[in-house]
PDB file of C-alpha atoms in Angstrom:
ATOM      1  CA  MET A   3     144.901  -8.716 -16.639  1.00  0.00           C
ATOM      2  CA  SER A   4     147.901  -7.692 -14.947  1.00  0.00           C
ATOM      3  CA  ASP A   5     150.137  -9.031 -17.615  1.00  0.00           C
ATOM      4  CA  VAL A   6     148.871  -6.868 -20.492  1.00  0.00           C
ATOM      5  CA  ILE A   7     151.306  -4.123 -21.488  1.00  0.00           C
ATOM      6  CA  LYS A   8     149.995  -0.674 -20.516  1.00  0.00           C
ATOM      7  CA  LEU A   9     150.411   2.747 -22.147  1.00  0.00           C
ATOM      8  CA  LEU A  10     152.252   5.719 -20.876  1.00  0.00           C
ATOM      9  CA  PHE A  11     150.679   9.199 -22.030  1.00  0.00           C
ATOM     10  CA  LYS A  12     152.001  12.569 -21.419  1.00  0.00           C
ATOM     11  CA  VAL A  13     149.090  14.957 -21.263  1.00  0.00           C
ATOM     12  CA  SER A  14     149.489  19.020 -22.165  1.00  0.00           C
ATOM     13  CA  GLY A  15     146.878  21.658 -22.796  1.00  0.00           C
ATOM     14  CA  PRO A  16     145.315  24.716 -21.042  1.00  0.00           C
ATOM     15  CA  GLU A  17     144.129  24.066 -17.508  1.00  0.00           C
ATOM     16  CA  VAL A  18     145.101  20.381 -17.320  1.00  0.00           C
ATOM     17  CA  ASN A  19     145.434  19.174 -13.829  1.00  0.00           C
ATOM     18  CA  ILE A  20     147.561  16.036 -14.665  1.00  0.00           C
ATOM     19  CA  ASP A  21     150.779  15.673 -16.320  1.00  0.00           C
ATOM     20  CA  SER A  22     150.923  12.065 -17.259  1.00  0.00           C
ATOM     21  CA  LEU A  23     148.512   9.041 -17.223  1.00  0.00           C
ATOM     22  CA  ILE A  24     148.363   5.208 -17.648  1.00  0.00           C
ATOM     23  CA  VAL A  25     146.116   3.363 -19.748  1.00  0.00           C
ATOM     24  CA  ASP A  26     145.561  -0.376 -19.269  1.00  0.00           C
ATOM     25  CA  ARG A  27     143.407  -2.861 -21.283  1.00  0.00           C
ATOM     26  CA  ARG A  28     140.081  -1.162 -19.905  1.00  0.00           C
ATOM     27  CA  GLY A  29     141.040   1.671 -22.160  1.00  0.00           C
ATOM     28  CA  LEU A  30     140.198   5.331 -21.793  1.00  0.00           C
ATOM     29  CA  ARG A  31     137.312   7.598 -22.921  1.00  0.00           C
ATOM     30  CA  VAL A  32     138.120  11.394 -23.321  1.00  0.00           C
ATOM     31  CA  GLY A  33     135.372  14.003 -23.461  1.00  0.00           C
ATOM     32  CA  ARG A  34     134.079  17.159 -21.851  1.00  0.00           C
ATOM     33  CA  THR A  35     131.678  15.698 -19.450  1.00  0.00           C
ATOM     34  CA  ARG A  36     132.210  14.211 -16.000  1.00  0.00           C
ATOM     35  CA  ASP A  37     131.362  10.599 -17.148  1.00  0.00           C
ATOM     36  CA  ASN A  38     134.427  10.392 -18.835  1.00  0.00           C
ATOM     37  CA  MET A  39     137.533   8.916 -17.530  1.00  0.00           C
ATOM     38  CA  LEU A  40     139.602  11.809 -18.477  1.00  0.00           C
ATOM     39  CA  THR A  41     137.534  15.197 -18.495  1.00  0.00           C
ATOM     40  CA  LEU A  42     138.867  18.044 -20.621  1.00  0.00           C
ATOM     41  CA  GLU A  43     136.328  21.004 -20.073  1.00  0.00           C
ATOM     42  CA  HIS A  44     136.885  22.977 -23.087  1.00  0.00           C
ATOM     43  CA  ARG A  45     134.409  24.185 -25.937  1.00  0.00           C
ATOM     44  CA  GLU A  46     136.368  22.286 -28.727  1.00  0.00           C
ATOM     45  CA  ILE A  47     136.028  19.016 -26.867  1.00  0.00           C
ATOM     46  CA  SER A  48     132.885  17.177 -27.402  1.00  0.00           C
ATOM     47  CA  ARG A  49     130.824  15.356 -24.737  1.00  0.00           C
ATOM     48  CA  GLN A  50     132.405  12.201 -25.842  1.00  0.00           C
ATOM     49  CA  HIS A  51     135.218  12.829 -27.994  1.00  0.00           C
ATOM     50  CA  VAL A  52     137.605  10.262 -28.342  1.00  0.00           C
ATOM     51  CA  ARG A  53     138.600   6.710 -26.875  1.00  0.00           C
ATOM     52  CA  ILE A  54     141.542   4.379 -26.463  1.00  0.00           C
ATOM     53  CA  LEU A  55     140.751   0.781 -26.720  1.00  0.00           C
ATOM     54  CA  TRP A  56     142.433  -2.768 -26.527  1.00  0.00           C
ATOM     55  CA  HIS A  57     141.916  -5.819 -28.327  1.00  0.00           C
ATOM     56  CA  ASP A  58     143.912  -8.565 -30.194  1.00  0.00           C
ATOM     57  CA  ASP A  59     146.864  -7.552 -28.058  1.00  0.00           C
ATOM     58  CA  LYS A  60     147.003  -4.239 -29.510  1.00  0.00           C
ATOM     59  CA  TYR A  61     145.930  -0.525 -28.549  1.00  0.00           C
ATOM     60  CA  PHE A  62     143.832   1.495 -30.872  1.00  0.00           C
ATOM     61  CA  VAL A  63     142.486   5.156 -30.982  1.00  0.00           C
ATOM     62  CA  GLU A  64     138.969   5.945 -32.276  1.00  0.00           C
ATOM     63  CA  ASP A  65     137.120   9.372 -32.640  1.00  0.00           C
ATOM     64  CA  LEU A  66     133.729   9.178 -31.335  1.00  0.00           C
ATOM     65  CA  ASN A  67     132.154  11.372 -34.014  1.00  0.00           C
ATOM     66  CA  SER A  68     133.320  14.595 -32.314  1.00  0.00           C
ATOM     67  CA  SER A  69     132.455  17.849 -33.563  1.00  0.00           C
ATOM     68  CA  ASN A  70     135.842  19.284 -34.023  1.00  0.00           C
ATOM     69  CA  GLY A  71     137.711  16.091 -34.903  1.00  0.00           C
ATOM     70  CA  THR A  72     140.832  14.167 -33.613  1.00  0.00           C
ATOM     71  CA  TRP A  73     144.274  14.077 -35.194  1.00  0.00           C
ATOM     72  CA  LEU A  74     146.677  11.367 -34.963  1.00  0.00           C
ATOM     73  CA  ASN A  75     149.892  12.814 -35.465  1.00  0.00           C
ATOM     74  CA  ASP A  76     149.263  14.973 -38.702  1.00  0.00           C
ATOM     75  CA  GLU A  77     146.227  13.046 -39.884  1.00  0.00           C
ATOM     76  CA  ARG A  78     142.694  13.438 -38.939  1.00  0.00           C
ATOM     77  CA  LEU A  79     140.953  10.481 -37.755  1.00  0.00           C
ATOM     78  CA  PRO A  80     137.594   9.421 -39.624  1.00  0.00           C
ATOM     79  CA  ALA A  81     134.873   8.968 -37.271  1.00  0.00           C
ATOM     80  CA  ARG A  82     134.394   5.665 -35.861  1.00  0.00           C
ATOM     81  CA  GLU A  83     137.627   4.230 -37.499  1.00  0.00           C
ATOM     82  CA  GLU A  84     140.339   2.574 -35.289  1.00  0.00           C
ATOM     83  CA  ARG A  85     143.833   3.196 -35.944  1.00  0.00           C
ATOM     84  CA  GLU A  86     146.694   1.330 -34.072  1.00  0.00           C
ATOM     85  CA  LEU A  87     148.815   3.351 -31.488  1.00  0.00           C
ATOM     86  CA  ARG A  88     152.679   3.156 -31.343  1.00  0.00           C
ATOM     87  CA  PRO A  89     155.319   4.839 -29.176  1.00  0.00           C
ATOM     88  CA  GLY A  90     155.732   8.428 -30.108  1.00  0.00           C
ATOM     89  CA  ASP A  91     152.230   8.931 -31.613  1.00  0.00           C
ATOM     90  CA  VAL A  92     150.387  12.108 -30.785  1.00  0.00           C
ATOM     91  CA  ILE A  93     146.741  12.522 -30.409  1.00  0.00           C
ATOM     92  CA  ARG A  94     145.326  15.905 -30.723  1.00  0.00           C
ATOM     93  CA  MET A  95     141.947  17.257 -29.681  1.00  0.00           C
ATOM     94  CA  GLY A  96     141.464  20.841 -29.659  1.00  0.00           C
ATOM     95  CA  PRO A  97     144.176  22.565 -27.736  1.00  0.00           C
ATOM     96  CA  PHE A  98     145.036  19.169 -25.892  1.00  0.00           C
ATOM     97  CA  LEU A  99     147.875  16.506 -26.723  1.00  0.00           C
ATOM     98  CA  MET A 100     148.311  13.037 -25.501  1.00  0.00           C
ATOM     99  CA  THR A 101     151.820  11.747 -26.356  1.00  0.00           C
ATOM    100  CA  LEU A 102     152.306   8.163 -26.243  1.00  0.00           C
ATOM    101  CA  ILE A 103     155.664   8.044 -24.449  1.00  0.00           C
ATOM    102  CA  ARG A 104     156.093   4.259 -24.321  1.00  0.00           C
ATOM    103  CA  PHE A 105     154.675   0.794 -23.598  1.00  0.00           C
ATOM    104  CA  VAL A 106     154.719  -0.283 -19.888  1.00  0.00           C
ATOM    105  CA  LEU A 107     156.005  -3.787 -19.160  1.00  0.00           C
ATOM    106  CA  PRO A 108     153.592  -5.568 -16.712  1.00  0.00           C
ATOM    107  CA  VAL A 109     156.724  -5.786 -13.981  1.00  0.00           C
ATOM    108  CA  ALA A 110     157.556  -3.429 -11.204  1.00  0.00           C
ATOM    109  CA  GLU A 111     159.654  -0.875 -12.699  1.00  0.00           C
ATOM    110  CA  ASP A 112     159.720   2.864 -13.005  1.00  0.00           C
ATOM    111  CA  PRO A 113     158.209   3.488 -16.520  1.00  0.00           C
ATOM    112  CA  SER A 114     160.105   6.662 -17.153  1.00  0.00           C
ATOM    113  CA  PRO A 115     163.129   8.021 -15.246  1.00  0.00           C
ATOM    114  CA  ASP A 116     162.126  11.631 -15.359  1.00  0.00           C
ATOM    115  CA  MET A 117     158.423  11.240 -14.776  1.00  0.00           C
ATOM    116  CA  PRO A 118     157.629   9.521 -11.411  1.00  0.00           C
ATOM    117  CA  LEU A 119     154.459   7.449 -11.645  1.00  0.00           C
ATOM    118  CA  ALA A 120     152.781   4.986  -9.477  1.00  0.00           C
ATOM    119  CA  LEU A 121     151.504   2.085 -11.633  1.00  0.00           C
ATOM    120  CA  SER A 122     147.931   0.749 -10.806  1.00  0.00           C
ATOM    121  CA  ASP A 123     147.858  -2.139  -8.534  1.00  0.00           C
ATOM    122  CA  GLY A 124     147.160  -5.102 -10.671  1.00  0.00           C
ATOM    123  CA  ASP A 125     143.472  -4.848 -11.741  1.00  0.00           C
ATOM    124  CA  LYS A 126     142.250  -3.076  -8.878  1.00  0.00           C
ATOM    125  CA  VAL A 127     142.086   0.345 -10.423  1.00  0.00           C
ATOM    126  CA  ALA A 128     139.527   0.815 -12.965  1.00  0.00           C
ATOM    127  CA  ALA A 129     140.326   4.350 -14.009  1.00  0.00           C
ATOM    128  CA  PRO A 130     143.859   5.322 -15.390  1.00  0.00           C
ATOM    129  CA  VAL A 131     146.430   6.429 -13.022  1.00  0.00           C
ATOM    130  CA  LEU A 132     146.582  10.191 -12.881  1.00  0.00           C
ATOM    131  CA  ILE A 133     149.595  12.265 -11.689  1.00  0.00           C
ATOM    132  CA  ASP A 134     148.721  15.574 -10.096  1.00  0.00           C
ATOM    133  CA  PRO A 135     151.544  17.929 -10.575  1.00  0.00           C
ATOM    134  CA  PHE A 136     150.125  20.493  -8.050  1.00  0.00           C
ATOM    135  CA  PRO A 137     151.515  20.626  -4.367  1.00  0.00           C
ATOM    136  CA  PRO A 138     149.277  19.162  -1.702  1.00  0.00           C
ATOM    137  CA  GLY A 139     147.021  22.013  -0.389  1.00  0.00           C
ATOM    138  CA  ILE A 140     147.534  24.210  -3.336  1.00  0.00           C
ATOM    139  CA  PRO A 141     144.277  24.997  -5.317  1.00  0.00           C
ATOM    140  CA  HIS A 142     144.318  24.363  -9.147  1.00  0.00           C
ATOM    141  CA  ASP A 143     142.077  27.149 -10.448  1.00  0.00           C
ATOM    142  CA  LYS A 144     142.703  30.446  -8.170  1.00  0.00           C
ATOM    143  CA  SER A 145     144.489  31.221  -5.066  1.00  0.00           C
ATOM    144  CA  ASN A 146     143.225  30.926  -1.592  1.00  0.00           C
ATOM    145  CA  TRP A 147     144.347  34.614  -1.169  1.00  0.00           C
ATOM    146  CA  MET A 148     141.479  35.877  -3.213  1.00  0.00           C
ATOM    147  CA  LYS A 149     139.177  35.742  -0.165  1.00  0.00           C
ATOM    148  CA  TYR A 150     141.188  38.682   1.474  1.00  0.00           C
ATOM    149  CA  LEU A 151     140.554  40.945  -1.510  1.00  0.00           C
ATOM    150  CA  PRO A 152     137.306  43.085  -2.076  1.00  0.00           C
ATOM    151  CA  ALA A 153     134.610  40.900  -3.949  1.00  0.00           C
ATOM    152  CA  ILE A 154     135.209  42.538  -7.202  1.00  0.00           C
ATOM    153  CA  PHE A 155     138.467  41.027  -7.653  1.00  0.00           C
ATOM    154  CA  ASP A 156     136.742  37.468  -7.513  1.00  0.00           C
ATOM    155  CA  GLU A 157     135.380  37.911 -10.965  1.00  0.00           C
ATOM    156  CA  ASP A 158     139.308  38.468 -12.282  1.00  0.00           C
ATOM    157  CA  GLU A 159     140.552  34.995 -13.065  1.00  0.00           C
ATOM    158  CA  PHE A 160     143.960  36.462 -13.873  1.00  0.00           C
ATOM    159  CA  THR A 161     144.456  37.762 -10.442  1.00  0.00           C
ATOM    160  CA  GLY A 162     143.453  34.458  -8.804  1.00  0.00           C
ATOM    161  CA  ARG A 163     145.889  32.767 -10.937  1.00  0.00           C
ATOM    162  CA  TYR A 164     148.707  35.269 -10.589  1.00  0.00           C
ATOM    163  CA  LEU A 165     148.285  34.883  -6.741  1.00  0.00           C
ATOM    164  CA  LEU A 166     148.681  31.157  -7.002  1.00  0.00           C
ATOM    165  CA  ILE A 167     152.469  31.810  -7.832  1.00  0.00           C
ATOM    166  CA  PHE A 168     153.230  33.554  -4.697  1.00  0.00           C
ATOM    167  CA  GLU A 169     150.882  31.218  -2.751  1.00  0.00           C
ATOM    168  CA  SER A 170     152.733  28.139  -3.935  1.00  0.00           C
ATOM    169  CA  MET A 171     156.140  29.736  -3.011  1.00  0.00           C
ATOM    170  CA  LEU A 172     155.196  30.777   0.492  1.00  0.00           C
ATOM    171  CA  ALA A 173     152.952  27.655   1.251  1.00  0.00           C
ATOM    172  CA  PRO A 174     155.736  25.691   3.038  1.00  0.00           C
ATOM    173  CA  ILE A 175     156.482  28.752   5.282  1.00  0.00           C
ATOM    174  CA  ILE A 176     152.928  29.219   6.037  1.00  0.00           C
ATOM    175  CA  TRP A 177     152.491  25.518   6.843  1.00  0.00           C
ATOM    176  CA  HIS A 178     155.307  25.654   9.385  1.00  0.00           C
ATOM    177  CA  ILE A 179     153.793  28.665  10.959  1.00  0.00           C
ATOM    178  CA  ASP A 180     150.283  26.967  11.122  1.00  0.00           C
ATOM    179  CA  HIS A 181     151.539  23.835  12.572  1.00  0.00           C
ATOM    180  CA  PHE A 182     154.269  25.232  14.802  1.00  0.00           C
ATOM    181  CA  ASP A 183     152.623  23.817  18.008  1.00  0.00           C
ATOM    182  CA  PHE A 184     153.688  20.183  16.658  1.00  0.00           C
ATOM    183  CA  TYR A 185     157.422  21.203  17.034  1.00  0.00           C
ATOM    184  CA  LEU A 186     156.680  21.775  20.875  1.00  0.00           C
ATOM    185  CA  ASP A 187     154.780  18.538  21.244  1.00  0.00           C
ATOM    186  CA  PRO A 188     157.067  16.341  23.204  1.00  0.00           C
ATOM    187  CA  ASP A 189     155.543  13.234  21.261  1.00  0.00           C
ATOM    188  CA  LEU A 190     155.973  14.892  17.789  1.00  0.00           C
ATOM    189  CA  ALA A 191     158.892  17.395  18.009  1.00  0.00           C
ATOM    190  CA  PRO A 192     161.832  16.404  15.672  1.00  0.00           C
ATOM    191  CA  THR A 193     164.606  14.812  17.622  1.00  0.00           C
ATOM    192  CA  GLU A 194     166.996  17.807  17.085  1.00  0.00           C
ATOM    193  CA  TRP A 195     164.480  20.062  18.722  1.00  0.00           C
ATOM    194  CA  LEU A 196     164.244  18.228  22.200  1.00  0.00           C
ATOM    195  CA  GLN A 197     167.491  19.403  23.398  1.00  0.00           C
ATOM    196  CA  TRP A 198     166.699  22.937  22.373  1.00  0.00           C
ATOM    197  CA  ILE A 199     163.441  22.729  24.240  1.00  0.00           C
ATOM    198  CA  ALA A 200     165.053  21.485  27.394  1.00  0.00           C
ATOM    199  CA  SER A 201     167.504  24.352  27.347  1.00  0.00           C
ATOM    200  CA  TRP A 202     164.641  26.544  27.679  1.00  0.00           C
ATOM    201  CA  PHE A 203     164.229  25.367  31.104  1.00  0.00           C
ATOM    202  CA  ASP A 204     167.975  24.815  31.829  1.00  0.00           C
ATOM    203  CA  LEU A 205     167.755  21.084  31.956  1.00  0.00           C
ATOM    204  CA  LEU A 206     170.463  18.889  30.791  1.00  0.00           C
ATOM    205  CA  LEU A 207     169.385  16.490  27.977  1.00  0.00           C
ATOM    206  CA  VAL A 208     172.282  14.403  26.701  1.00  0.00           C
ATOM    207  CA  PRO A 209     171.947  13.329  23.043  1.00  0.00           C
ATOM    208  CA  GLN A 210     173.169   9.743  24.297  1.00  0.00           C
ATOM    209  CA  LEU A 211     169.897   9.212  26.150  1.00  0.00           C
ATOM    210  CA  PRO A 212     167.517   7.073  24.170  1.00  0.00           C
ATOM    211  CA  LEU A 213     164.945   8.847  22.213  1.00  0.00           C
ATOM    212  CA  GLU A 214     161.849   7.647  24.144  1.00  0.00           C
ATOM    213  CA  ARG A 215     163.315   8.631  27.379  1.00  0.00           C
ATOM    214  CA  GLN A 216     164.154  12.214  26.000  1.00  0.00           C
ATOM    215  CA  ARG A 217     160.477  12.593  25.295  1.00  0.00           C
ATOM    216  CA  MET A 218     159.586  11.308  28.712  1.00  0.00           C
ATOM    217  CA  VAL A 219     161.769  13.948  30.133  1.00  0.00           C
ATOM    218  CA  ILE A 220     160.313  16.588  27.776  1.00  0.00           C
ATOM    219  CA  ASN A 221     156.715  15.638  28.784  1.00  0.00           C
ATOM    220  CA  GLN A 222     157.687  16.692  32.397  1.00  0.00           C
ATOM    221  CA  LEU A 223     159.770  19.854  32.037  1.00  0.00           C
ATOM    222  CA  GLY A 224     156.919  21.741  33.721  1.00  0.00           C
ATOM    223  CA  TRP A 225     156.981  19.640  36.670  1.00  0.00           C
ATOM    224  CA  LEU A 226     160.556  19.195  37.011  1.00  0.00           C
ATOM    225  CA  PHE A 227     161.249  22.994  36.485  1.00  0.00           C
ATOM    226  CA  LEU A 228     158.884  23.745  39.630  1.00  0.00           C
ATOM    227  CA  ARG A 229     160.861  21.494  41.771  1.00  0.00           C
ATOM    228  CA  ARG A 230     164.293  22.400  40.664  1.00  0.00           C
ATOM    229  CA  GLY A 231     166.664  22.090  43.454  1.00  0.00           C
ATOM    230  CA  THR A 232     164.517  19.843  45.536  1.00  0.00           C
ATOM    231  CA  LYS A 233     164.741  16.085  46.449  1.00  0.00           C
ATOM    232  CA  ALA A 234     161.670  15.153  44.530  1.00  0.00           C
ATOM    233  CA  GLY A 235     162.709  16.832  41.456  1.00  0.00           C
ATOM    234  CA  LEU A 236     166.201  15.146  41.387  1.00  0.00           C
ATOM    235  CA  GLU A 237     164.592  11.649  42.106  1.00  0.00           C
ATOM    236  CA  ARG A 238     162.089  12.102  39.248  1.00  0.00           C
ATOM    237  CA  LEU A 239     164.870  13.234  36.711  1.00  0.00           C
ATOM    238  CA  LEU A 240     167.230  10.500  37.645  1.00  0.00           C
ATOM    239  CA  GLU A 241     164.402   8.070  37.480  1.00  0.00           C
ATOM    240  CA  LEU A 242     163.226   9.241  33.916  1.00  0.00           C
ATOM    241  CA  TYR A 243     166.975   9.044  32.790  1.00  0.00           C
ATOM    242  CA  PHE A 244     167.748   5.685  34.146  1.00  0.00           C
ATOM    243  CA  GLY A 245     164.587   3.809  34.802  1.00  0.00           C
ATOM    244  CA  VAL A 246     165.338   2.950  38.453  1.00  0.00           C
ATOM    245  CA  THR A 247     164.586   5.133  41.352  1.00  0.00           C
ATOM    246  CA  PRO A 248     167.593   6.526  43.362  1.00  0.00           C
ATOM    247  CA  GLN A 249     167.785   6.601  46.980  1.00  0.00           C
ATOM    248  CA  ILE A 250     168.407  10.320  48.266  1.00  0.00           C
ATOM    249  CA  THR A 251     169.241  10.656  52.027  1.00  0.00           C
ATOM    250  CA  GLU A 252     170.102  14.001  53.874  1.00  0.00           C
ATOM    251  CA  ASN A 253     172.876  14.240  56.160  1.00  0.00           C
ATOM    252  CA  ARG A 254     171.652  15.594  59.418  1.00  0.00           C
ATOM    253  CA  ASN A 255     174.969  16.035  61.008  1.00  0.00           C
ATOM    254  CA  GLU A 256     176.175  18.165  57.970  1.00  0.00           C
ATOM    255  CA  ALA A 257     173.895  20.785  56.875  1.00  0.00           C
ATOM    256  CA  GLY A 258     173.415  21.142  52.971  1.00  0.00           C
ATOM    257  CA  HIS A 259     174.732  17.634  52.215  1.00  0.00           C
ATOM    258  CA  PHE A 260     173.012  14.722  50.865  1.00  0.00           C
ATOM    259  CA  HIS A 261     174.031  11.225  49.631  1.00  0.00           C
ATOM    260  CA  VAL A 262     172.543   9.798  46.242  1.00  0.00           C
ATOM    261  CA  ARG A 263     172.536   6.081  45.777  1.00  0.00           C
ATOM    262  CA  LEU A 264     171.936   4.715  42.261  1.00  0.00           C
ATOM    263  CA  VAL A 265     171.441   0.930  41.115  1.00  0.00           C
ATOM    264  CA  LEU A 266     172.808   1.596  37.568  1.00  0.00           C
ATOM    265  CA  SER A 267     173.278  -2.301  37.098  1.00  0.00           C
ATOM    266  CA  ASP A 268     169.483  -2.350  37.116  1.00  0.00           C
ATOM    267  CA  SER A 269     169.076   0.439  34.441  1.00  0.00           C
ATOM    268  CA  PRO A 270     168.189  -0.297  30.833  1.00  0.00           C
ATOM    269  CA  VAL A 271     170.282   2.861  29.849  1.00  0.00           C
ATOM    270  CA  ALA A 272     173.864   2.619  29.004  1.00  0.00           C
ATOM    271  CA  LEU A 273     175.004   5.778  30.510  1.00  0.00           C
ATOM    272  CA  GLY A 274     177.685   5.864  33.245  1.00  0.00           C
ATOM    273  CA  GLN A 275     178.418   7.732  36.607  1.00  0.00           C
ATOM    274  CA  GLU A 276     179.557  10.771  34.631  1.00  0.00           C
ATOM    275  CA  VAL A 277     176.175  11.636  33.341  1.00  0.00           C
ATOM    276  CA  VAL A 278     174.740  11.092  36.825  1.00  0.00           C
ATOM    277  CA  ASP A 279     177.368  13.596  38.337  1.00  0.00           C
ATOM    278  CA  ARG A 280     176.176  16.160  35.472  1.00  0.00           C
ATOM    279  CA  LEU A 281     172.594  15.837  36.312  1.00  0.00           C
ATOM    280  CA  ILE A 282     173.134  16.234  40.115  1.00  0.00           C
ATOM    281  CA  GLN A 283     175.469  19.204  39.667  1.00  0.00           C
ATOM    282  CA  SER A 284     172.958  20.727  37.183  1.00  0.00           C
ATOM    283  CA  GLN A 285     170.074  20.449  39.574  1.00  0.00           C
ATOM    284  CA  LYS A 286     171.164  20.810  43.287  1.00  0.00           C
ATOM    285  CA  PRO A 287     171.139  23.817  45.115  1.00  0.00           C
ATOM    286  CA  ALA A 288     174.602  26.164  44.784  1.00  0.00           C
ATOM    287  CA  PHE A 289     175.382  25.822  48.355  1.00  0.00           C
ATOM    288  CA  ALA A 290     174.803  22.067  48.849  1.00  0.00           C
ATOM    289  CA  SER A 291     177.200  19.090  48.479  1.00  0.00           C
ATOM    290  CA  TYR A 292     176.625  15.555  47.824  1.00  0.00           C
ATOM    291  CA  SER A 293     178.325  12.094  47.614  1.00  0.00           C
ATOM    292  CA  LEU A 294     177.334   9.594  44.913  1.00  0.00           C
ATOM    293  CA  GLU A 295     177.163   5.997  45.184  1.00  0.00           C
ATOM    294  CA  VAL A 296     176.614   3.785  41.833  1.00  0.00           C
ATOM    295  CA  VAL A 297     176.353   0.292  42.102  1.00  0.00           C
TER     296      VAL A 297
END
């Protein structure tokens, strides 16, 4: 079945929630009720209005004895009489138009350069592929903001649709605000945010550090901040950076002096002694001095 040429239609009309669809050899039935493959809820559309069918390697359109008729281009179709479809044909039902854009070959290709479509996956999709032009999360009929207005406005269809204009424009900003906590989550925050978050705690986070280790450091920002200037805090920070535990010893003969020994040869991180120096300088007490041994 997947080797049969399909049809690409452009759909237009009032309150249509799709922009285009693809019809394969299973055909398509259009009508006002929900049991049709394509439902067009309008008083000029019959319960079962028109269908597209395939046989003898061709596609045909047939009016299903509808009340208000079906037109193929400028000719009204006789009821229950099949007419072959060709590219460019326009099927008209009341205020709705279905324009046959082209035949779609049974290969993985974009059927239209200016109309992004996802073709049906072989024969697994029984219904035509419908393309929803509405942004995700935006209602189709009336704005979510109507619930903030007095109940009397709920009966005004124009107000609901008018507010949809502004809701669709502001939706990306609202989504950012509603999900701002994700930007502060160490495991979900964008990469460029990690160094900014670290700066809130005056913690050095070099961009050369692997991303997974940057997130490990951000995960322990609170713990590190409370132990800033202590031996435990510096040990943990160097361990998070380099994956090896440093040895920090205090010189009893010289107050305020300590020695750091770090085995960088065992570290999986390709950062040198300069970064170690910067980390120690940023974390040690101002009055303290130190010596560094890197092996």
